[in-house]
PDB file of C-alpha atoms in Angstrom:
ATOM      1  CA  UNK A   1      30.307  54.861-163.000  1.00  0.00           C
ATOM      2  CA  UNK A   2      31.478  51.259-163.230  1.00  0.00           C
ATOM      3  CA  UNK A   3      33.757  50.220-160.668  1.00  0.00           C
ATOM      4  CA  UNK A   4      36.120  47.240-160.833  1.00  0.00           C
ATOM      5  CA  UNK A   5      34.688  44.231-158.595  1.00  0.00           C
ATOM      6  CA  UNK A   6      35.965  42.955-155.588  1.00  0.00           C
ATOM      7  CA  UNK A   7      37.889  39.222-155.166  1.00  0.00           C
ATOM      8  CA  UNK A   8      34.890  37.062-156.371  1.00  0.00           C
ATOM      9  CA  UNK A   9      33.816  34.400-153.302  1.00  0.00           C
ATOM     10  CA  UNK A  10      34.085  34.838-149.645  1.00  0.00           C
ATOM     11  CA  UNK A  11      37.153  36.836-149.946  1.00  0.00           C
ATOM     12  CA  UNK A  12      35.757  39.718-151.180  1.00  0.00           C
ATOM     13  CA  UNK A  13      33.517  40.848-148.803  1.00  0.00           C
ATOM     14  CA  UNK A  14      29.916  42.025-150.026  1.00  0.00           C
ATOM     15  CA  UNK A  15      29.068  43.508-146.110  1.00  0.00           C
ATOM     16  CA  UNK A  16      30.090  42.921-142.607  1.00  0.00           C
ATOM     17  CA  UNK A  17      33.058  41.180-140.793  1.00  0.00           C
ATOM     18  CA  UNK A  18      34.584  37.593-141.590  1.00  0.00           C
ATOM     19  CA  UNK A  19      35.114  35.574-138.295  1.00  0.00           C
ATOM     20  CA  UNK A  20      38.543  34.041-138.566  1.00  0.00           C
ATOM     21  CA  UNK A  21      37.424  30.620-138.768  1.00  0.00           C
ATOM     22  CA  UNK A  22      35.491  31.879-141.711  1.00  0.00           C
ATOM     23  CA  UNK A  23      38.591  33.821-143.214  1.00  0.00           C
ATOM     24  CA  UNK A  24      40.831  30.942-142.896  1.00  0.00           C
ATOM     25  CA  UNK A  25      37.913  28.746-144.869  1.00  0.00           C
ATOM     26  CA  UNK A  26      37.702  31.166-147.271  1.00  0.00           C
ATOM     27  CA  UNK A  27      41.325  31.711-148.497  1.00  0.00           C
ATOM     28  CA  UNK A  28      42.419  28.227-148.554  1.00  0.00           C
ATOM     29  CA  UNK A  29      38.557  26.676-150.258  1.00  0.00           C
ATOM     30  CA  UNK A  30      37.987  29.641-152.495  1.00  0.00           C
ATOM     31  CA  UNK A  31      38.987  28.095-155.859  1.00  0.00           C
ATOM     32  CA  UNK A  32      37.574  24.507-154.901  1.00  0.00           C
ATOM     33  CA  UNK A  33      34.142  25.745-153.999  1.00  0.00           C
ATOM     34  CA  UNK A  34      33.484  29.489-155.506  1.00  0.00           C
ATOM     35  CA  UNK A  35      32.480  29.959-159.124  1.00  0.00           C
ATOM     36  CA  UNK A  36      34.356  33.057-160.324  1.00  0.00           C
ATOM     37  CA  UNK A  37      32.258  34.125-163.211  1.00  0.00           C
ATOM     38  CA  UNK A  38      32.902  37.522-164.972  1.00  0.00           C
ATOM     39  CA  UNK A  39      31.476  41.052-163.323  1.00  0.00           C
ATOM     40  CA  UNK A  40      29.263  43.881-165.342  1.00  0.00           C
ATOM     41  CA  UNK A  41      28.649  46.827-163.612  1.00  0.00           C
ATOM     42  CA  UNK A  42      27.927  46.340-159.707  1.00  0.00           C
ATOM     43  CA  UNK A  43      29.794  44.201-157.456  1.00  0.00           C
ATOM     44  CA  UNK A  44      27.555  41.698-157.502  1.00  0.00           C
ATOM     45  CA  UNK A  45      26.089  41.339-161.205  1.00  0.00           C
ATOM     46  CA  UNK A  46      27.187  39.076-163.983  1.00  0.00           C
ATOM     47  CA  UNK A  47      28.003  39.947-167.246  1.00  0.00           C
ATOM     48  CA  UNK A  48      25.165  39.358-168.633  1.00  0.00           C
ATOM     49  CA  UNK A  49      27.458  37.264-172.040  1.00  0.00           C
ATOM     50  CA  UNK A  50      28.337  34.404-169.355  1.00  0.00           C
ATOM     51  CA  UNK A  51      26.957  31.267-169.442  1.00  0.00           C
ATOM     52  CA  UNK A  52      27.775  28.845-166.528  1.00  0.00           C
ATOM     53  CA  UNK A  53      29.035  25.521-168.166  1.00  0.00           C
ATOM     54  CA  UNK A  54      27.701  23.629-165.216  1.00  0.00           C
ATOM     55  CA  UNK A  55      29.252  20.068-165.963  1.00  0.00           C
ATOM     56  CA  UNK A  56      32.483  21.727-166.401  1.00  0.00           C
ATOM     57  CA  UNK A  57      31.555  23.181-162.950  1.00  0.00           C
ATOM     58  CA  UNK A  58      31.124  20.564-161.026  1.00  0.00           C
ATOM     59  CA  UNK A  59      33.175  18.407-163.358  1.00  0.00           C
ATOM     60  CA  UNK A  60      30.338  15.714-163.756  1.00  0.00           C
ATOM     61  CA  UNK A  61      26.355  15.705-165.910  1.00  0.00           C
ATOM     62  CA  UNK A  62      24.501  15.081-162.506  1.00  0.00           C
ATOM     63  CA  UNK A  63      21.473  15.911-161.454  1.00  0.00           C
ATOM     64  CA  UNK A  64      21.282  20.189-160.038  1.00  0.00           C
ATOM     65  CA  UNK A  65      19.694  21.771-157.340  1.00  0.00           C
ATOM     66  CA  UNK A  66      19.867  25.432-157.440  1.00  0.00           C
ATOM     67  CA  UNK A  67      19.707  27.132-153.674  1.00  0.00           C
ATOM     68  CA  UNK A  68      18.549  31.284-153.914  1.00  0.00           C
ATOM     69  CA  UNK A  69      19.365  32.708-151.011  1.00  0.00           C
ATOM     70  CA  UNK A  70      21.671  29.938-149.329  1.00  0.00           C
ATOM     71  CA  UNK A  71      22.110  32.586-146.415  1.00  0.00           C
ATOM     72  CA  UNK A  72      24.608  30.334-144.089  1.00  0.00           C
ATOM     73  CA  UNK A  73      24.693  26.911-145.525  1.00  0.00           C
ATOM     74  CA  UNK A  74      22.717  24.723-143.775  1.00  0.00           C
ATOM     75  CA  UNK A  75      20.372  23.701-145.823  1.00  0.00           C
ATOM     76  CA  UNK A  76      22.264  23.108-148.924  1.00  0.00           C
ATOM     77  CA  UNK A  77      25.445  21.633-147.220  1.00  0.00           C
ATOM     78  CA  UNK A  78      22.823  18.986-145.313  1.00  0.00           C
ATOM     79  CA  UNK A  79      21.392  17.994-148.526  1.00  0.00           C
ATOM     80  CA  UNK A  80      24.846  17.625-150.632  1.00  0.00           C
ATOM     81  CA  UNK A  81      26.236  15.655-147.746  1.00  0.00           C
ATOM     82  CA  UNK A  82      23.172  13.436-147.810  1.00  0.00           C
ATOM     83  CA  UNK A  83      22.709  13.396-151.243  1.00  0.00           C
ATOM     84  CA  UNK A  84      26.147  12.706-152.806  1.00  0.00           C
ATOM     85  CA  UNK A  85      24.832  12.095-156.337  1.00  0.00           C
ATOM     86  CA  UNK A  86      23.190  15.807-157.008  1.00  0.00           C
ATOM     87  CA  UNK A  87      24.999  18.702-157.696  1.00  0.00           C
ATOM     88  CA  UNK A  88      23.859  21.849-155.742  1.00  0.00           C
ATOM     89  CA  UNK A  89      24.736  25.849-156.474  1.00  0.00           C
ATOM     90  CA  UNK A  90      24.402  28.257-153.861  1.00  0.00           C
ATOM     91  CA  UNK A  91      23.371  31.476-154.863  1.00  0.00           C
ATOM     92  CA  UNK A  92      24.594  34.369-152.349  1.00  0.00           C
ATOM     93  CA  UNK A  93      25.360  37.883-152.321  1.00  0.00           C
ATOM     94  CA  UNK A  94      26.442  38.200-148.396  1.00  0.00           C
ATOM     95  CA  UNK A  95      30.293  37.122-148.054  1.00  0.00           C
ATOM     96  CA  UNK A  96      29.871  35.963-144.308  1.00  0.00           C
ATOM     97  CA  UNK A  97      26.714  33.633-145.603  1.00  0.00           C
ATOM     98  CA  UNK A  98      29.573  32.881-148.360  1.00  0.00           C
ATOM     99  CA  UNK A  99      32.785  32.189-145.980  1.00  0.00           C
ATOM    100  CA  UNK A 100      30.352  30.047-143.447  1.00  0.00           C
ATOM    101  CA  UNK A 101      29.206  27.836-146.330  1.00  0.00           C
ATOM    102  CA  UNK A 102      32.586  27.174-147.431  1.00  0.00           C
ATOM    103  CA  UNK A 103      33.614  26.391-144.148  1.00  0.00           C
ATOM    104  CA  UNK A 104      30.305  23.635-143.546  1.00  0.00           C
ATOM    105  CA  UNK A 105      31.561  22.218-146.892  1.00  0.00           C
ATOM    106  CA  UNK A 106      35.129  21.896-146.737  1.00  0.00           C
ATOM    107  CA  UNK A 107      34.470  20.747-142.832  1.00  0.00           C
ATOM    108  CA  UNK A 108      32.475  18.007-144.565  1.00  0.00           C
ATOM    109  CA  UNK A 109      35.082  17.565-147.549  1.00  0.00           C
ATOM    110  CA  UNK A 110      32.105  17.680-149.865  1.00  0.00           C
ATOM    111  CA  UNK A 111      32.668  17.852-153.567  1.00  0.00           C
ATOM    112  CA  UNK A 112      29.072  18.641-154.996  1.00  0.00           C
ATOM    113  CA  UNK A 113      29.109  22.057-153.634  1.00  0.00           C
ATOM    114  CA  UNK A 114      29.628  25.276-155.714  1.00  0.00           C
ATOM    115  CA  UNK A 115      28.611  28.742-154.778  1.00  0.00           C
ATOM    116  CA  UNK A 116      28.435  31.870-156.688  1.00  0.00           C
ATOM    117  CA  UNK A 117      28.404  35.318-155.327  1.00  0.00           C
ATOM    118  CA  UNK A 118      25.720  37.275-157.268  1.00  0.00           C
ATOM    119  CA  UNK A 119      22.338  38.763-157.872  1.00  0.00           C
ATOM    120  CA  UNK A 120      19.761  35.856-157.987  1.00  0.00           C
ATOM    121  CA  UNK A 121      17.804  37.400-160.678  1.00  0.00           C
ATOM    122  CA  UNK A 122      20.714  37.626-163.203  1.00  0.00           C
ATOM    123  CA  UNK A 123      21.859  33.790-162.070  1.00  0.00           C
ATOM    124  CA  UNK A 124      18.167  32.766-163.277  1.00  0.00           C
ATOM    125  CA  UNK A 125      17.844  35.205-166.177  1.00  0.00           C
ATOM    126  CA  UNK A 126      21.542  34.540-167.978  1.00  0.00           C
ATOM    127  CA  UNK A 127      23.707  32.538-166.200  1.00  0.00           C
ATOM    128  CA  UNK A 128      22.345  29.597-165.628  1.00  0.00           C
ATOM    129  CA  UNK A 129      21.098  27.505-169.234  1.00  0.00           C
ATOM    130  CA  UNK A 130      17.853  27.351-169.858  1.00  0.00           C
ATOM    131  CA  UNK A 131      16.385  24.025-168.602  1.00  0.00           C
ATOM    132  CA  UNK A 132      19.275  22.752-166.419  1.00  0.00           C
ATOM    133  CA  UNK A 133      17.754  22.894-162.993  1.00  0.00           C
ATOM    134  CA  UNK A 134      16.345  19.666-161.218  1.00  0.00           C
ATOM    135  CA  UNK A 135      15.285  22.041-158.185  1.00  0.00           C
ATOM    136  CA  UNK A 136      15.016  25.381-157.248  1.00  0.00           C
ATOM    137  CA  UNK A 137      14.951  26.412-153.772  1.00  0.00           C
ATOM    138  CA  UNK A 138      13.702  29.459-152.110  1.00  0.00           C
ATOM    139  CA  UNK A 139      13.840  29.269-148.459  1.00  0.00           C
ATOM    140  CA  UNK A 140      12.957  31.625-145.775  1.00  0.00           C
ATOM    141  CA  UNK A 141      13.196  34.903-148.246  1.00  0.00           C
ATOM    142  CA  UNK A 142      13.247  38.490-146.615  1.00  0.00           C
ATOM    143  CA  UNK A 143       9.765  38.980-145.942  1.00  0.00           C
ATOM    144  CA  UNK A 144       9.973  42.890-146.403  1.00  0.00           C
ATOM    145  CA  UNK A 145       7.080  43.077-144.182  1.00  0.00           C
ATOM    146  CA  UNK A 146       6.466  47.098-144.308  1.00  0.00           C
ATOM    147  CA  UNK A 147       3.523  47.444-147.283  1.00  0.00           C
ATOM    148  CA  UNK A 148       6.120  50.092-148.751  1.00  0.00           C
ATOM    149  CA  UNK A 149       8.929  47.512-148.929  1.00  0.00           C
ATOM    150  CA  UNK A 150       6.846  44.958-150.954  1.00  0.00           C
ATOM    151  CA  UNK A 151       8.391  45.611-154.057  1.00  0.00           C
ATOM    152  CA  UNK A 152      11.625  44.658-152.919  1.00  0.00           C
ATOM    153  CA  UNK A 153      10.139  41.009-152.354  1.00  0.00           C
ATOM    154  CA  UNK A 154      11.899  38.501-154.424  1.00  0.00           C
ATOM    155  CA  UNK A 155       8.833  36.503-155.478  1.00  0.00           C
ATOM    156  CA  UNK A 156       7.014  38.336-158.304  1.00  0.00           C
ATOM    157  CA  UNK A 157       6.181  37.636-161.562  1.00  0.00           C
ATOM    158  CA  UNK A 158       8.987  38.313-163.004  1.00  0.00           C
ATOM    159  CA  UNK A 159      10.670  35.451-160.931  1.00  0.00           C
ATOM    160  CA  UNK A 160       8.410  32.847-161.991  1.00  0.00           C
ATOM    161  CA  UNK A 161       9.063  33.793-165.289  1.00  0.00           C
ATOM    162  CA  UNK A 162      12.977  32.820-164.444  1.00  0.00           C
ATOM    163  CA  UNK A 163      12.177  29.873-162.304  1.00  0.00           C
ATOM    164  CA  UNK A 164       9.990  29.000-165.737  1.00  0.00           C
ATOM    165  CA  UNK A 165      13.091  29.637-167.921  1.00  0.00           C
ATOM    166  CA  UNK A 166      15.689  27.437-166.044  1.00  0.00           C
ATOM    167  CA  UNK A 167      13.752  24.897-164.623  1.00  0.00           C
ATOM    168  CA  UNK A 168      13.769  21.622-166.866  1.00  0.00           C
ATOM    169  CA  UNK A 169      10.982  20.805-168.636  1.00  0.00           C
ATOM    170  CA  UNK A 170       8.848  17.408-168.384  1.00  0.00           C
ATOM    171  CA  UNK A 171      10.434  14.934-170.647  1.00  0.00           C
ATOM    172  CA  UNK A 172       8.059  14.070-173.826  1.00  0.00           C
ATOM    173  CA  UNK A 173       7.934  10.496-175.255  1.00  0.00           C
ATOM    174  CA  UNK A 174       9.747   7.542-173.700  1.00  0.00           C
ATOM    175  CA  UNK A 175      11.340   9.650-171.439  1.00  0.00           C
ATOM    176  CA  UNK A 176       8.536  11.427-169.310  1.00  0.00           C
ATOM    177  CA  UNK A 177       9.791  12.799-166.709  1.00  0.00           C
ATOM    178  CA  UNK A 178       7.688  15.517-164.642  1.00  0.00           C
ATOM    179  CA  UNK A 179       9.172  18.581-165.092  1.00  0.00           C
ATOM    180  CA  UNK A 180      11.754  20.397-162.537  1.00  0.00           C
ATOM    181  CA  UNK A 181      10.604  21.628-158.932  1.00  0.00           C
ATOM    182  CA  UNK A 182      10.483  24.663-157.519  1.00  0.00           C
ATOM    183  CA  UNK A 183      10.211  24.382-153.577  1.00  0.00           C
ATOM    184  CA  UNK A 184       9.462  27.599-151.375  1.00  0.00           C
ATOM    185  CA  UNK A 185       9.584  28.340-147.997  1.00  0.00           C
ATOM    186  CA  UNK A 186       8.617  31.364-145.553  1.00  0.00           C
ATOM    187  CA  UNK A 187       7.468  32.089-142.059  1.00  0.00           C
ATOM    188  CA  UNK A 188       5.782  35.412-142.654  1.00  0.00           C
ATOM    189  CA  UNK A 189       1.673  34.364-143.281  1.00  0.00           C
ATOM    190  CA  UNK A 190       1.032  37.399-145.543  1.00  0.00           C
ATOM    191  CA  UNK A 191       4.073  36.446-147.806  1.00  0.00           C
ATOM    192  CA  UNK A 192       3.287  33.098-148.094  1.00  0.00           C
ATOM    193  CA  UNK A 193      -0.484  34.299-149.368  1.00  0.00           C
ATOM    194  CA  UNK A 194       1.366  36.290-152.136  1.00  0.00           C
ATOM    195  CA  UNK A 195       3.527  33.648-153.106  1.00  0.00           C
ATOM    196  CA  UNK A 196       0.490  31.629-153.482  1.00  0.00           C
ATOM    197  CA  UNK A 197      -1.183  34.259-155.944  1.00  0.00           C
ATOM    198  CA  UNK A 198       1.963  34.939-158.178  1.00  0.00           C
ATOM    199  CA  UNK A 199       3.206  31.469-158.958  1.00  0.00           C
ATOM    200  CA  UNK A 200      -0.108  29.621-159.095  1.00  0.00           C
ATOM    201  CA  UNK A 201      -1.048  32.352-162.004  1.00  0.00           C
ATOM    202  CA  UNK A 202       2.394  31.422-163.836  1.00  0.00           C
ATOM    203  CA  UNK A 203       1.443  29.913-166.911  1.00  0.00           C
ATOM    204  CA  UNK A 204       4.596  27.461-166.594  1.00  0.00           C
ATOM    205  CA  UNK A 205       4.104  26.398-163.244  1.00  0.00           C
ATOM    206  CA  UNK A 206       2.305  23.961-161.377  1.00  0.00           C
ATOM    207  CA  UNK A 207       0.836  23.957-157.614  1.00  0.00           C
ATOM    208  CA  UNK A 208       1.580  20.042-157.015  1.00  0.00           C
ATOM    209  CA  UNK A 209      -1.046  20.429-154.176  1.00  0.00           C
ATOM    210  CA  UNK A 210      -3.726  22.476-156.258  1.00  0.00           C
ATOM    211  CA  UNK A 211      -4.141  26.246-156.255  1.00  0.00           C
ATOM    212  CA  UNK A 212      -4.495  28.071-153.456  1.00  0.00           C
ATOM    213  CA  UNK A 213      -3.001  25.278-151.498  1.00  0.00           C
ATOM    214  CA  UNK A 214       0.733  24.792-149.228  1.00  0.00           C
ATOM    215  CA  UNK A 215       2.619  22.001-149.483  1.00  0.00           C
ATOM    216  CA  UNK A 216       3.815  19.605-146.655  1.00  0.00           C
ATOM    217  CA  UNK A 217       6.800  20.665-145.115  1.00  0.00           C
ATOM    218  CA  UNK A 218       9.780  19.317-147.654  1.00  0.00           C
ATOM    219  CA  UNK A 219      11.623  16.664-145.529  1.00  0.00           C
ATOM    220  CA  UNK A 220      15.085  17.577-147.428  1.00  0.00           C
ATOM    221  CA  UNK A 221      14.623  20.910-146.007  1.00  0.00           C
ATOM    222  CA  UNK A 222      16.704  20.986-142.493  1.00  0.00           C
ATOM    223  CA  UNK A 223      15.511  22.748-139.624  1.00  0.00           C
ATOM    224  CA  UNK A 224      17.906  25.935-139.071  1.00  0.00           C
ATOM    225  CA  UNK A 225      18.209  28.172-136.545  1.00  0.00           C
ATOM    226  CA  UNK A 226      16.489  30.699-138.432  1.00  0.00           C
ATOM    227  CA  UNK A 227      13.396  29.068-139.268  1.00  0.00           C
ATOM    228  CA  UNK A 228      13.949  27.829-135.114  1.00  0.00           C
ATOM    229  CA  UNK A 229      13.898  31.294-134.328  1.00  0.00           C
ATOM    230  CA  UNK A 230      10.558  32.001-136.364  1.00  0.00           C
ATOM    231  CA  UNK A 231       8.719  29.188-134.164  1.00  0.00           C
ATOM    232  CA  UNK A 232       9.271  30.457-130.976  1.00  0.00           C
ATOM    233  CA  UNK A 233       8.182  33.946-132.300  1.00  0.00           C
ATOM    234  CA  UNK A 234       4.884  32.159-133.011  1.00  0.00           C
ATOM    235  CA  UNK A 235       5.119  32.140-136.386  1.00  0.00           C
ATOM    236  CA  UNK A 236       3.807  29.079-138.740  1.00  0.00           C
ATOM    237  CA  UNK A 237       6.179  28.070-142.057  1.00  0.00           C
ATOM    238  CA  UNK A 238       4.717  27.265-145.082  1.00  0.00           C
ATOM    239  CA  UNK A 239       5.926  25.213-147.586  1.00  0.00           C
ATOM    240  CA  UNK A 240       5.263  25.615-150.938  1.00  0.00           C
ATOM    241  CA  UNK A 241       5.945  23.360-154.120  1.00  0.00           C
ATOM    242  CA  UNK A 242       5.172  23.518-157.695  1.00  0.00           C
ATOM    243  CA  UNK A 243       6.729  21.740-161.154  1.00  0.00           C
ATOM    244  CA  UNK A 244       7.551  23.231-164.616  1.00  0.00           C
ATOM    245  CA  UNK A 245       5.015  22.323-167.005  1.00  0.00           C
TER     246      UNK A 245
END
C-alpha cells in the first residue's frame, strides 16, 4: 500500500547514516538547494502530473545540464562552480550522496545548483519538459556486473528513448544549433560495449565519434575518487558522447 514519503532532500534519509557535517548542511541548505516536488507511491517516485518549471527553479532561462546519478557531488558542483552561467540538476536517490552535495555547494555558496531526490527514469520520462536539457550526464553508473543483474542496468533502450525525449533538439533555420548532448561514462569494459550497442541504435541519437566508437575523455568531467579508485584496480574509463538529432 502507499505510504506517505519521507522529508523530501537530504533530510529524509533514502539509506544509511548522515555524518554531522552533512546533517548540519542539510537542515540549514535544504530549501535553497532541494527541489521538493510532489510524491506518488514509493519514496522516491514523482507524481507522475508534475512538471518541473525549471526557470522558476533556478529563478533564471539559462542554459541546463542534467546530472543522473550525481552520487557525491563532485562532478556537478566542479562544473557549476566553473561554469557560473549553466544551470545544473542533480538527480539522486541516496540522501548521504544528497547531504554531501549540499554541503560542496553551499561550501562554495553556489547558486546554479538544484537537486532532486528521485527515480531517474521518472525525472526523464515526466518531470523534466520535453526538450529542456543542454546536457545529460551519466557518469560512472552501477555496472551490475553479474550476467543476472543486467537488467537492472540503467542504460537500455528505454533510456535512450528518455534521453531522446528531454534532450533539446537541433535548432532549424537561422538558429541551428546541434542538438543537446548526452555524455556517458563507465569503468566496467563490458558495460561500456553495451552502452555502445543501445544508444548508437537509438533512432534520436547520434555517436559524435561514429558508431561503434568512445569518445575522448570529457575535460568538464573531474577526476573523483571513484573513478581514482577504478584506475588503480586496472580498469580503463570510457567516455562516451552522442547529440539529439
Amino acid at each position: 500500500p502507499p505510504r506517505p514519503p519521507p522529508p523530501p532532500g537530504p533530510s529524509g534519509r533514502r539509506s544509511g547514516r548522515l555524518a554531522p557535517r552533512q546533517q548540519r548542511a542539510g537542515d540549514a541548505y535544504r530549501d535553497r538547494y532541494v527541489v521538493d516536488v510532489p510524491r506518488d507511491v514509493a519514496r522516491t517516485s514523482v507524481d507522475p502530473d508534475h512538471v518541473l518549471d525549471v526557470a522558476a527553479t533556478f529563478g533564471r532561462d539559462a542554459r541546463l545540464v542534467v546530472e543522473i546519478g550525481s552520487g557525491q557531488g563532485e562532478a556537478v558542483v566542479a562544473a557549476a562552480e566553473r561554469e557560473p552561467g549553466t544551470d545544473f540538476l542533480a538527480v539522486e536517490v541516496y540522501a548521504p550522496g544528497l547531504a554531501q552535495t549540499v554541503l560542496r555547494a553551499s561550501q562554495r555558496d553556489l547558486t546554479n545548483v538544484r537537486l532532486v531526490q528521485a527515480n531517474a527514469a521518472e525525472v526523464l520520462a515526466t518531470t523534466l519538459p520535453a526538450g529542456s536539457v543542454d546536457e545529460l550526464w551519466v557518469f560512472f553508473p552501477d555496472p551490475w556486473h553479474k550476467s543476472r543483474h543486467h537488467k537492472r542496468r540503467l542504460v537500455t533502450p528505454s533510456f535512450a528513448a528518455l534521453a531522446e525525449r528531454v534532450l533539446r533538439a537541433p535548432g532549424e533555420g537561422d538558429d541551428g544549433r546541434p542538438g543537446g548532448t548526452l555524455r556517458l561514462a563507465t569503468d566496467w569494459a563490458e558495460y561500456a560495449e553495451q552502452m555502445l550497442e543501445v544508444l548508437d541504435a537509438a533512432p534520436g541519437l547520434r555517436n559524435v565519434h561514429g558508431p561503434g566508437n568512445a569518445a575522448p575523455r570529457f575535460e568538464g568531467r573531474v577526476l573523483t575518487g571513484f573513478e581514482r579508485k577504478g584506475e588503480a584496480a586496472g580498469r580503463v574509463i570510457t567516455d562516451l558522447e552522442y547529440v539529439r538529432v
